[in-house]
Amino acid sequence: VKTLVVLAHPNMKESKISRHWKMRLQKETSITIHDLYDVYPDHVINVENEQELLLAHDRIAFQFPFHWYSSPSLLKKWVDEVYIYGFAYGTGNKLKGKEFCLVLSAGRPEKSYQPDGSSKYTIDQFLLPMKATVLLTEMTYLTPFVLYGAASIQEETLAESAEQLAAYLTANQDHTSLQEEN
Ligand SMILES: Cc1cc2nc3c(=O)[nH]c(=O)nc-3n(C[C@H](O)[C@H](O)[C@H](O)COP(=O)(O)O)c2cc1C
């Protein structure tokens, strides 16, 4: 399985989690890391290039830090421009059948992502527009990989999470266990 990681972190120099994950995933030969803020510092996206990249992979992951309960803006711009009619939906949906996985880190702890927590809603609720996009494009939505409590993470936990992420994204078995009930 060839996996494309579309990575979006607007300030990679200051990043702890995304930077560590990126370095770990770069060791995997089956994974292509596509760092959007690095490739497109001027935010001008080469749509054709992005579509070719998507077509060349079986599994797509979006990796990003949770910013205001969503993704950094360049990733949203990327989806808006790359997922066009005739490519991602409508006549000839070319993403159909691929697997898709959201990979994110959130500053707040898991207990905050509950109705009685400070974030008021669960991560799954916040991720609904992205999930609906995956379903509309007829990809298989895998269970998101979420690291909570990024603000106060220990080095050891971070290293463990990187190993888990690498294992998750390179898993070759039947994905029914990872797949969400849509
Ligand atoms: C602009 C901005 C908005 C953020 N919004 C949220 C948020 O809505 N929820 C949350 O849990 N953390 C939020 N955070 C914290 C980041 O998710 C956290 O710092 C990040 O996941 C850590 O990853 P990194 O080390 O790769 O930057 C925000 C951080 C920034 C800079």
PDB file of C-alpha atoms and ligand atoms in Angstrom:
ATOM      1  CA  VAL A   1       0.000   0.000   0.000  1.00  0.00           C
ATOM      2  CA  LYS A   2       1.392   3.367  -0.996  1.00  0.00           C
ATOM      3  CA  THR A   3       0.467   6.157   1.372  1.00  0.00           C
ATOM      4  CA  LEU A   4       0.499   9.883   0.688  1.00  0.00           C
ATOM      5  CA  VAL A   5       0.703  12.113   3.756  1.00  0.00           C
ATOM      6  CA  VAL A   6      -0.500  15.611   2.951  1.00  0.00           C
ATOM      7  CA  LEU A   7       1.049  17.578   5.785  1.00  0.00           C
ATOM      8  CA  ALA A   8      -0.022  21.092   6.760  1.00  0.00           C
ATOM      9  CA  HIS A   9       1.763  22.955   9.545  1.00  0.00           C
ATOM     10  CA  PRO A  10       2.121  26.730   9.090  1.00  0.00           C
ATOM     11  CA  ASN A  11       5.105  27.010  11.410  1.00  0.00           C
ATOM     12  CA  MET A  12       7.109  23.824  11.181  1.00  0.00           C
ATOM     13  CA  LYS A  13      10.170  25.402  12.813  1.00  0.00           C
ATOM     14  CA  GLU A  14       8.234  25.824  16.049  1.00  0.00           C
ATOM     15  CA  SER A  15       6.461  22.485  15.788  1.00  0.00           C
ATOM     16  CA  LYS A  16       7.124  19.664  18.177  1.00  0.00           C
ATOM     17  CA  ILE A  17       4.555  17.041  17.225  1.00  0.00           C
ATOM     18  CA  SER A  18       4.268  17.425  13.458  1.00  0.00           C
ATOM     19  CA  ARG A  19       8.022  17.761  13.062  1.00  0.00           C
ATOM     20  CA  HIS A  20       8.664  14.614  15.073  1.00  0.00           C
ATOM     21  CA  TRP A  21       5.974  12.660  13.216  1.00  0.00           C
ATOM     22  CA  LYS A  22       7.301  13.864   9.866  1.00  0.00           C
ATOM     23  CA  MET A  23      10.835  12.722  10.668  1.00  0.00           C
ATOM     24  CA  ARG A  24       9.572   9.321  11.775  1.00  0.00           C
ATOM     25  CA  LEU A  25       7.327   8.799   8.749  1.00  0.00           C
ATOM     26  CA  GLN A  26      10.130   9.767   6.365  1.00  0.00           C
ATOM     27  CA  LYS A  27      11.843   6.486   7.286  1.00  0.00           C
ATOM     28  CA  GLU A  28       8.986   4.490   5.730  1.00  0.00           C
ATOM     29  CA  THR A  29       9.577   3.645   2.077  1.00  0.00           C
ATOM     30  CA  SER A  30       5.850   3.160   1.437  1.00  0.00           C
ATOM     31  CA  ILE A  31       5.044   6.696   2.636  1.00  0.00           C
ATOM     32  CA  THR A  32       5.371   9.905   0.636  1.00  0.00           C
ATOM     33  CA  ILE A  33       5.373  13.052   2.760  1.00  0.00           C
ATOM     34  CA  HIS A  34       3.978  16.075   0.990  1.00  0.00           C
ATOM     35  CA  ASP A  35       4.584  19.114   3.172  1.00  0.00           C
ATOM     36  CA  LEU A  36       2.261  21.801   1.801  1.00  0.00           C
ATOM     37  CA  TYR A  37       3.704  24.859   3.582  1.00  0.00           C
ATOM     38  CA  ASP A  38       7.152  23.767   2.433  1.00  0.00           C
ATOM     39  CA  VAL A  39       6.202  23.013  -1.182  1.00  0.00           C
ATOM     40  CA  TYR A  40       3.928  26.063  -1.500  1.00  0.00           C
ATOM     41  CA  PRO A  41       5.373  28.924   0.588  1.00  0.00           C
ATOM     42  CA  ASP A  42       3.428  31.379  -1.580  1.00  0.00           C
ATOM     43  CA  HIS A  43       0.232  29.278  -1.261  1.00  0.00           C
ATOM     44  CA  VAL A  44      -0.106  28.989  -5.033  1.00  0.00           C
ATOM     45  CA  ILE A  45      -1.087  25.369  -5.563  1.00  0.00           C
ATOM     46  CA  ASN A  46      -0.222  23.365  -8.680  1.00  0.00           C
ATOM     47  CA  VAL A  47      -3.523  21.525  -8.966  1.00  0.00           C
ATOM     48  CA  GLU A  48      -2.447  19.100 -11.673  1.00  0.00           C
ATOM     49  CA  ASN A  49       0.601  18.066  -9.696  1.00  0.00           C
ATOM     50  CA  GLU A  50      -1.528  17.436  -6.607  1.00  0.00           C
ATOM     51  CA  GLN A  51      -4.046  15.366  -8.518  1.00  0.00           C
ATOM     52  CA  GLU A  52      -1.274  13.212  -9.991  1.00  0.00           C
ATOM     53  CA  LEU A  53       0.159  12.673  -6.527  1.00  0.00           C
ATOM     54  CA  LEU A  54      -3.229  11.561  -5.217  1.00  0.00           C
ATOM     55  CA  LEU A  55      -3.747   9.155  -8.105  1.00  0.00           C
ATOM     56  CA  ALA A  56      -0.330   7.562  -7.505  1.00  0.00           C
ATOM     57  CA  HIS A  57      -1.258   6.491  -3.951  1.00  0.00           C
ATOM     58  CA  ASP A  58      -3.709   4.017  -2.427  1.00  0.00           C
ATOM     59  CA  ARG A  59      -4.110   5.622   0.953  1.00  0.00           C
ATOM     60  CA  ILE A  60      -4.290   9.337   1.695  1.00  0.00           C
ATOM     61  CA  ALA A  61      -3.663  10.932   5.077  1.00  0.00           C
ATOM     62  CA  PHE A  62      -4.051  14.568   6.109  1.00  0.00           C
ATOM     63  CA  GLN A  63      -1.643  15.409   8.919  1.00  0.00           C
ATOM     64  CA  PHE A  64      -2.064  18.715  10.777  1.00  0.00           C
ATOM     65  CA  PRO A  65      -2.170  20.461  14.152  1.00  0.00           C
ATOM     66  CA  PHE A  66      -5.730  21.241  15.246  1.00  0.00           C
ATOM     67  CA  HIS A  67      -6.139  25.005  14.797  1.00  0.00           C
ATOM     68  CA  TRP A  68      -9.396  26.578  15.921  1.00  0.00           C
ATOM     69  CA  TYR A  69     -11.130  23.228  15.799  1.00  0.00           C
ATOM     70  CA  SER A  70     -10.113  22.707  12.194  1.00  0.00           C
ATOM     71  CA  SER A  71      -7.119  22.383   9.886  1.00  0.00           C
ATOM     72  CA  PRO A  72      -4.635  25.143   9.062  1.00  0.00           C
ATOM     73  CA  SER A  73      -5.915  27.248   6.172  1.00  0.00           C
ATOM     74  CA  LEU A  74      -3.579  26.021   3.417  1.00  0.00           C
ATOM     75  CA  LEU A  75      -5.027  22.526   3.725  1.00  0.00           C
ATOM     76  CA  LYS A  76      -8.568  23.866   3.302  1.00  0.00           C
ATOM     77  CA  LYS A  77      -7.417  25.879   0.266  1.00  0.00           C
ATOM     78  CA  TRP A  78      -5.766  22.734  -1.098  1.00  0.00           C
ATOM     79  CA  VAL A  79      -8.997  20.732  -0.818  1.00  0.00           C
ATOM     80  CA  ASP A  80     -11.041  23.569  -2.336  1.00  0.00           C
ATOM     81  CA  GLU A  81      -8.761  23.762  -5.363  1.00  0.00           C
ATOM     82  CA  VAL A  82      -7.747  20.129  -5.888  1.00  0.00           C
ATOM     83  CA  TYR A  83     -11.094  18.366  -5.301  1.00  0.00           C
ATOM     84  CA  ILE A  84     -12.754  19.701  -8.416  1.00  0.00           C
ATOM     85  CA  TYR A  85     -15.723  18.441 -10.379  1.00  0.00           C
ATOM     86  CA  GLY A  86     -14.757  15.542 -12.617  1.00  0.00           C
ATOM     87  CA  PHE A  87     -11.812  14.656 -10.407  1.00  0.00           C
ATOM     88  CA  ALA A  88     -13.130  14.213  -6.884  1.00  0.00           C
ATOM     89  CA  TYR A  89     -16.866  14.166  -7.498  1.00  0.00           C
ATOM     90  CA  GLY A  90     -19.457  14.337 -10.242  1.00  0.00           C
ATOM     91  CA  THR A  91     -18.582  12.585 -13.484  1.00  0.00           C
ATOM     92  CA  GLY A  92     -15.620  10.282 -12.958  1.00  0.00           C
ATOM     93  CA  ASN A  93     -14.714  10.265  -9.310  1.00  0.00           C
ATOM     94  CA  LYS A  94     -11.026   9.353  -9.373  1.00  0.00           C
ATOM     95  CA  LEU A  95     -10.525   9.049  -5.624  1.00  0.00           C
ATOM     96  CA  LYS A  96     -13.145   6.334  -5.248  1.00  0.00           C
ATOM     97  CA  GLY A  97     -11.956   3.278  -3.327  1.00  0.00           C
ATOM     98  CA  LYS A  98      -8.866   4.853  -1.789  1.00  0.00           C
ATOM     99  CA  GLU A  99      -8.443   4.790   1.964  1.00  0.00           C
ATOM    100  CA  PHE A 100      -8.385   8.044   3.882  1.00  0.00           C
ATOM    101  CA  CYS A 101      -7.125   8.882   7.343  1.00  0.00           C
ATOM    102  CA  LEU A 102      -7.027  12.109   9.379  1.00  0.00           C
ATOM    103  CA  VAL A 103      -3.913  12.470  11.549  1.00  0.00           C
ATOM    104  CA  LEU A 104      -3.900  15.340  14.007  1.00  0.00           C
ATOM    105  CA  SER A 105      -2.601  16.695  17.266  1.00  0.00           C
ATOM    106  CA  ALA A 106      -4.709  18.798  19.622  1.00  0.00           C
ATOM    107  CA  GLY A 107      -3.293  21.016  22.337  1.00  0.00           C
ATOM    108  CA  ARG A 108      -6.099  20.234  24.739  1.00  0.00           C
ATOM    109  CA  PRO A 109      -6.517  16.975  26.634  1.00  0.00           C
ATOM    110  CA  GLU A 110      -8.987  14.295  25.598  1.00  0.00           C
ATOM    111  CA  LYS A 111     -11.319  15.037  28.500  1.00  0.00           C
ATOM    112  CA  SER A 112     -11.818  18.526  27.100  1.00  0.00           C
ATOM    113  CA  TYR A 113     -13.421  17.030  23.982  1.00  0.00           C
ATOM    114  CA  GLN A 114     -16.688  16.066  25.630  1.00  0.00           C
ATOM    115  CA  PRO A 115     -20.046  17.795  26.138  1.00  0.00           C
ATOM    116  CA  ASP A 116     -19.068  18.766  29.677  1.00  0.00           C
ATOM    117  CA  GLY A 117     -15.464  19.619  28.779  1.00  0.00           C
ATOM    118  CA  SER A 118     -14.033  22.993  27.778  1.00  0.00           C
ATOM    119  CA  SER A 119     -14.226  22.200  24.039  1.00  0.00           C
ATOM    120  CA  LYS A 120     -17.939  21.229  24.397  1.00  0.00           C
ATOM    121  CA  TYR A 121     -17.919  18.790  21.486  1.00  0.00           C
ATOM    122  CA  THR A 122     -16.104  15.613  20.571  1.00  0.00           C
ATOM    123  CA  ILE A 123     -13.311  15.475  18.000  1.00  0.00           C
ATOM    124  CA  ASP A 124     -15.565  13.361  15.767  1.00  0.00           C
ATOM    125  CA  GLN A 125     -18.108  16.180  15.787  1.00  0.00           C
ATOM    126  CA  PHE A 126     -15.475  18.761  14.855  1.00  0.00           C
ATOM    127  CA  LEU A 127     -14.174  16.522  12.082  1.00  0.00           C
ATOM    128  CA  LEU A 128     -17.577  15.970  10.475  1.00  0.00           C
ATOM    129  CA  PRO A 129     -17.068  18.262   7.430  1.00  0.00           C
ATOM    130  CA  MET A 130     -13.823  16.443   6.620  1.00  0.00           C
ATOM    131  CA  LYS A 131     -15.452  13.060   7.109  1.00  0.00           C
ATOM    132  CA  ALA A 132     -18.404  14.026   4.911  1.00  0.00           C
ATOM    133  CA  THR A 133     -15.943  15.114   2.217  1.00  0.00           C
ATOM    134  CA  VAL A 134     -14.268  11.707   2.360  1.00  0.00           C
ATOM    135  CA  LEU A 135     -17.617   9.966   2.056  1.00  0.00           C
ATOM    136  CA  LEU A 136     -18.724  12.195  -0.822  1.00  0.00           C
ATOM    137  CA  THR A 137     -15.516  11.402  -2.695  1.00  0.00           C
ATOM    138  CA  GLU A 138     -16.237   7.696  -2.039  1.00  0.00           C
ATOM    139  CA  MET A 139     -13.045   6.987  -0.166  1.00  0.00           C
ATOM    140  CA  THR A 140     -12.997   4.680   2.848  1.00  0.00           C
ATOM    141  CA  TYR A 141     -12.830   6.696   6.079  1.00  0.00           C
ATOM    142  CA  LEU A 142     -10.424   5.137   8.555  1.00  0.00           C
ATOM    143  CA  THR A 143     -10.571   5.937  12.258  1.00  0.00           C
ATOM    144  CA  PRO A 144      -8.729   9.241  12.793  1.00  0.00           C
ATOM    145  CA  PHE A 145      -5.367   9.145  14.556  1.00  0.00           C
ATOM    146  CA  VAL A 146      -5.552  11.820  17.258  1.00  0.00           C
ATOM    147  CA  LEU A 147      -2.910  12.873  19.762  1.00  0.00           C
ATOM    148  CA  TYR A 148      -4.530  14.881  22.562  1.00  0.00           C
ATOM    149  CA  GLY A 149      -2.765  16.990  25.157  1.00  0.00           C
ATOM    150  CA  ALA A 150      -0.039  18.086  22.748  1.00  0.00           C
ATOM    151  CA  ALA A 151       0.614  21.148  24.890  1.00  0.00           C
ATOM    152  CA  SER A 152       1.988  19.094  27.757  1.00  0.00           C
ATOM    153  CA  ILE A 153       3.302  15.959  26.083  1.00  0.00           C
ATOM    154  CA  GLN A 154       6.345  14.078  27.380  1.00  0.00           C
ATOM    155  CA  GLU A 155       9.160  13.127  24.996  1.00  0.00           C
ATOM    156  CA  GLU A 156       8.539   9.447  25.601  1.00  0.00           C
ATOM    157  CA  THR A 157       4.834   9.669  24.795  1.00  0.00           C
ATOM    158  CA  LEU A 158       5.633  11.632  21.645  1.00  0.00           C
ATOM    159  CA  ALA A 159       8.124   8.989  20.495  1.00  0.00           C
ATOM    160  CA  GLU A 160       5.553   6.260  21.211  1.00  0.00           C
ATOM    161  CA  SER A 161       2.884   8.100  19.257  1.00  0.00           C
ATOM    162  CA  ALA A 162       5.239   8.377  16.270  1.00  0.00           C
ATOM    163  CA  GLU A 163       5.769   4.603  16.316  1.00  0.00           C
ATOM    164  CA  GLN A 164       2.026   3.979  16.568  1.00  0.00           C
ATOM    165  CA  LEU A 165       1.366   6.372  13.722  1.00  0.00           C
ATOM    166  CA  ALA A 166       3.982   4.730  11.494  1.00  0.00           C
ATOM    167  CA  ALA A 167       2.479   1.302  12.237  1.00  0.00           C
ATOM    168  CA  TYR A 168      -1.027   2.570  11.587  1.00  0.00           C
ATOM    169  CA  LEU A 169      -0.222   4.202   8.256  1.00  0.00           C
ATOM    170  CA  THR A 170       1.772   1.259   6.947  1.00  0.00           C
ATOM    171  CA  ALA A 171      -0.686  -1.425   8.104  1.00  0.00           C
ATOM    172  CA  ASN A 172      -1.348  -3.687   5.173  1.00  0.00           C
ATOM    173  CA  GLN A 173      -3.984  -5.994   6.571  1.00  0.00           C
ATOM    174  CA  ASP A 174      -7.663  -5.939   6.059  1.00  0.00           C
ATOM    175  CA  HIS A 175      -8.673  -2.538   7.279  1.00  0.00           C
ATOM    176  CA  THR A 176     -12.093  -3.419   8.583  1.00  0.00           C
ATOM    177  CA  SER A 177     -10.794  -3.068  12.125  1.00  0.00           C
ATOM    178  CA  LEU A 178      -9.535   0.442  11.405  1.00  0.00           C
ATOM    179  CA  GLN A 179     -12.481   1.432   9.314  1.00  0.00           C
ATOM    180  CA  GLU A 180     -15.258   3.460  10.860  1.00  0.00           C
ATOM    181  CA  GLU A 181     -18.863   2.495  10.549  1.00  0.00           C
ATOM    182  CA  ASN A 182     -20.063   5.071   8.132  1.00  0.00           C
TER     183      ASN A 182
HETATM  184  C1  LIG B   1      -3.701  29.183  15.863  1.00  0.00           C
HETATM  185  C2  LIG B   1      -3.812  28.015  16.792  1.00  0.00           C
HETATM  186  C3  LIG B   1      -5.051  27.487  17.078  1.00  0.00           C
HETATM  187  C4  LIG B   1      -5.183  26.365  17.911  1.00  0.00           C
HETATM  188  N1  LIG B   1      -6.435  25.862  18.147  1.00  0.00           N
HETATM  189  C5  LIG B   1      -6.560  24.735  18.916  1.00  0.00           C
HETATM  190  C6  LIG B   1      -7.837  24.149  19.106  1.00  0.00           C
HETATM  191  O1  LIG B   1      -8.851  24.603  18.585  1.00  0.00           O
HETATM  192  N2  LIG B   1      -7.915  23.035  19.896  1.00  0.00           N
HETATM  193  C7  LIG B   1      -6.803  22.472  20.484  1.00  0.00           C
HETATM  194  O2  LIG B   1      -6.943  21.444  21.142  1.00  0.00           O
HETATM  195  N3  LIG B   1      -5.572  23.006  20.295  1.00  0.00           N
HETATM  196  C8  LIG B   1      -5.428  24.124  19.530  1.00  0.00           C
HETATM  197  N4  LIG B   1      -4.177  24.666  19.316  1.00  0.00           N
HETATM  198  C9  LIG B   1      -2.999  23.952  19.847  1.00  0.00           C
HETATM  199  C10 LIG B   1      -2.381  23.082  18.762  1.00  0.00           C
HETATM  200  O3  LIG B   1      -3.296  22.097  18.331  1.00  0.00           O
HETATM  201  C11 LIG B   1      -1.114  22.397  19.274  1.00  0.00           C
HETATM  202  O4  LIG B   1      -0.207  23.395  19.641  1.00  0.00           O
HETATM  203  C12 LIG B   1      -0.516  21.503  18.192  1.00  0.00           C
HETATM  204  O5  LIG B   1      -1.316  20.384  17.957  1.00  0.00           O
HETATM  205  C13 LIG B   1       0.871  21.016  18.590  1.00  0.00           C
HETATM  206  O6  LIG B   1       1.499  20.448  17.454  1.00  0.00           O
HETATM  207  P1  LIG B   1       2.895  21.008  16.922  1.00  0.00           P
HETATM  208  O7  LIG B   1       3.898  20.783  18.011  1.00  0.00           O
HETATM  209  O8  LIG B   1       3.164  20.229  15.681  1.00  0.00           O
HETATM  210  O9  LIG B   1       2.699  22.467  16.634  1.00  0.00           O
HETATM  211  C14 LIG B   1      -4.033  25.782  18.500  1.00  0.00           C
HETATM  212  C15 LIG B   1      -2.775  26.334  18.219  1.00  0.00           C
HETATM  213  C16 LIG B   1      -2.649  27.431  17.383  1.00  0.00           C
HETATM  214  C17 LIG B   1      -1.278  28.001  17.092  1.00  0.00           C
END
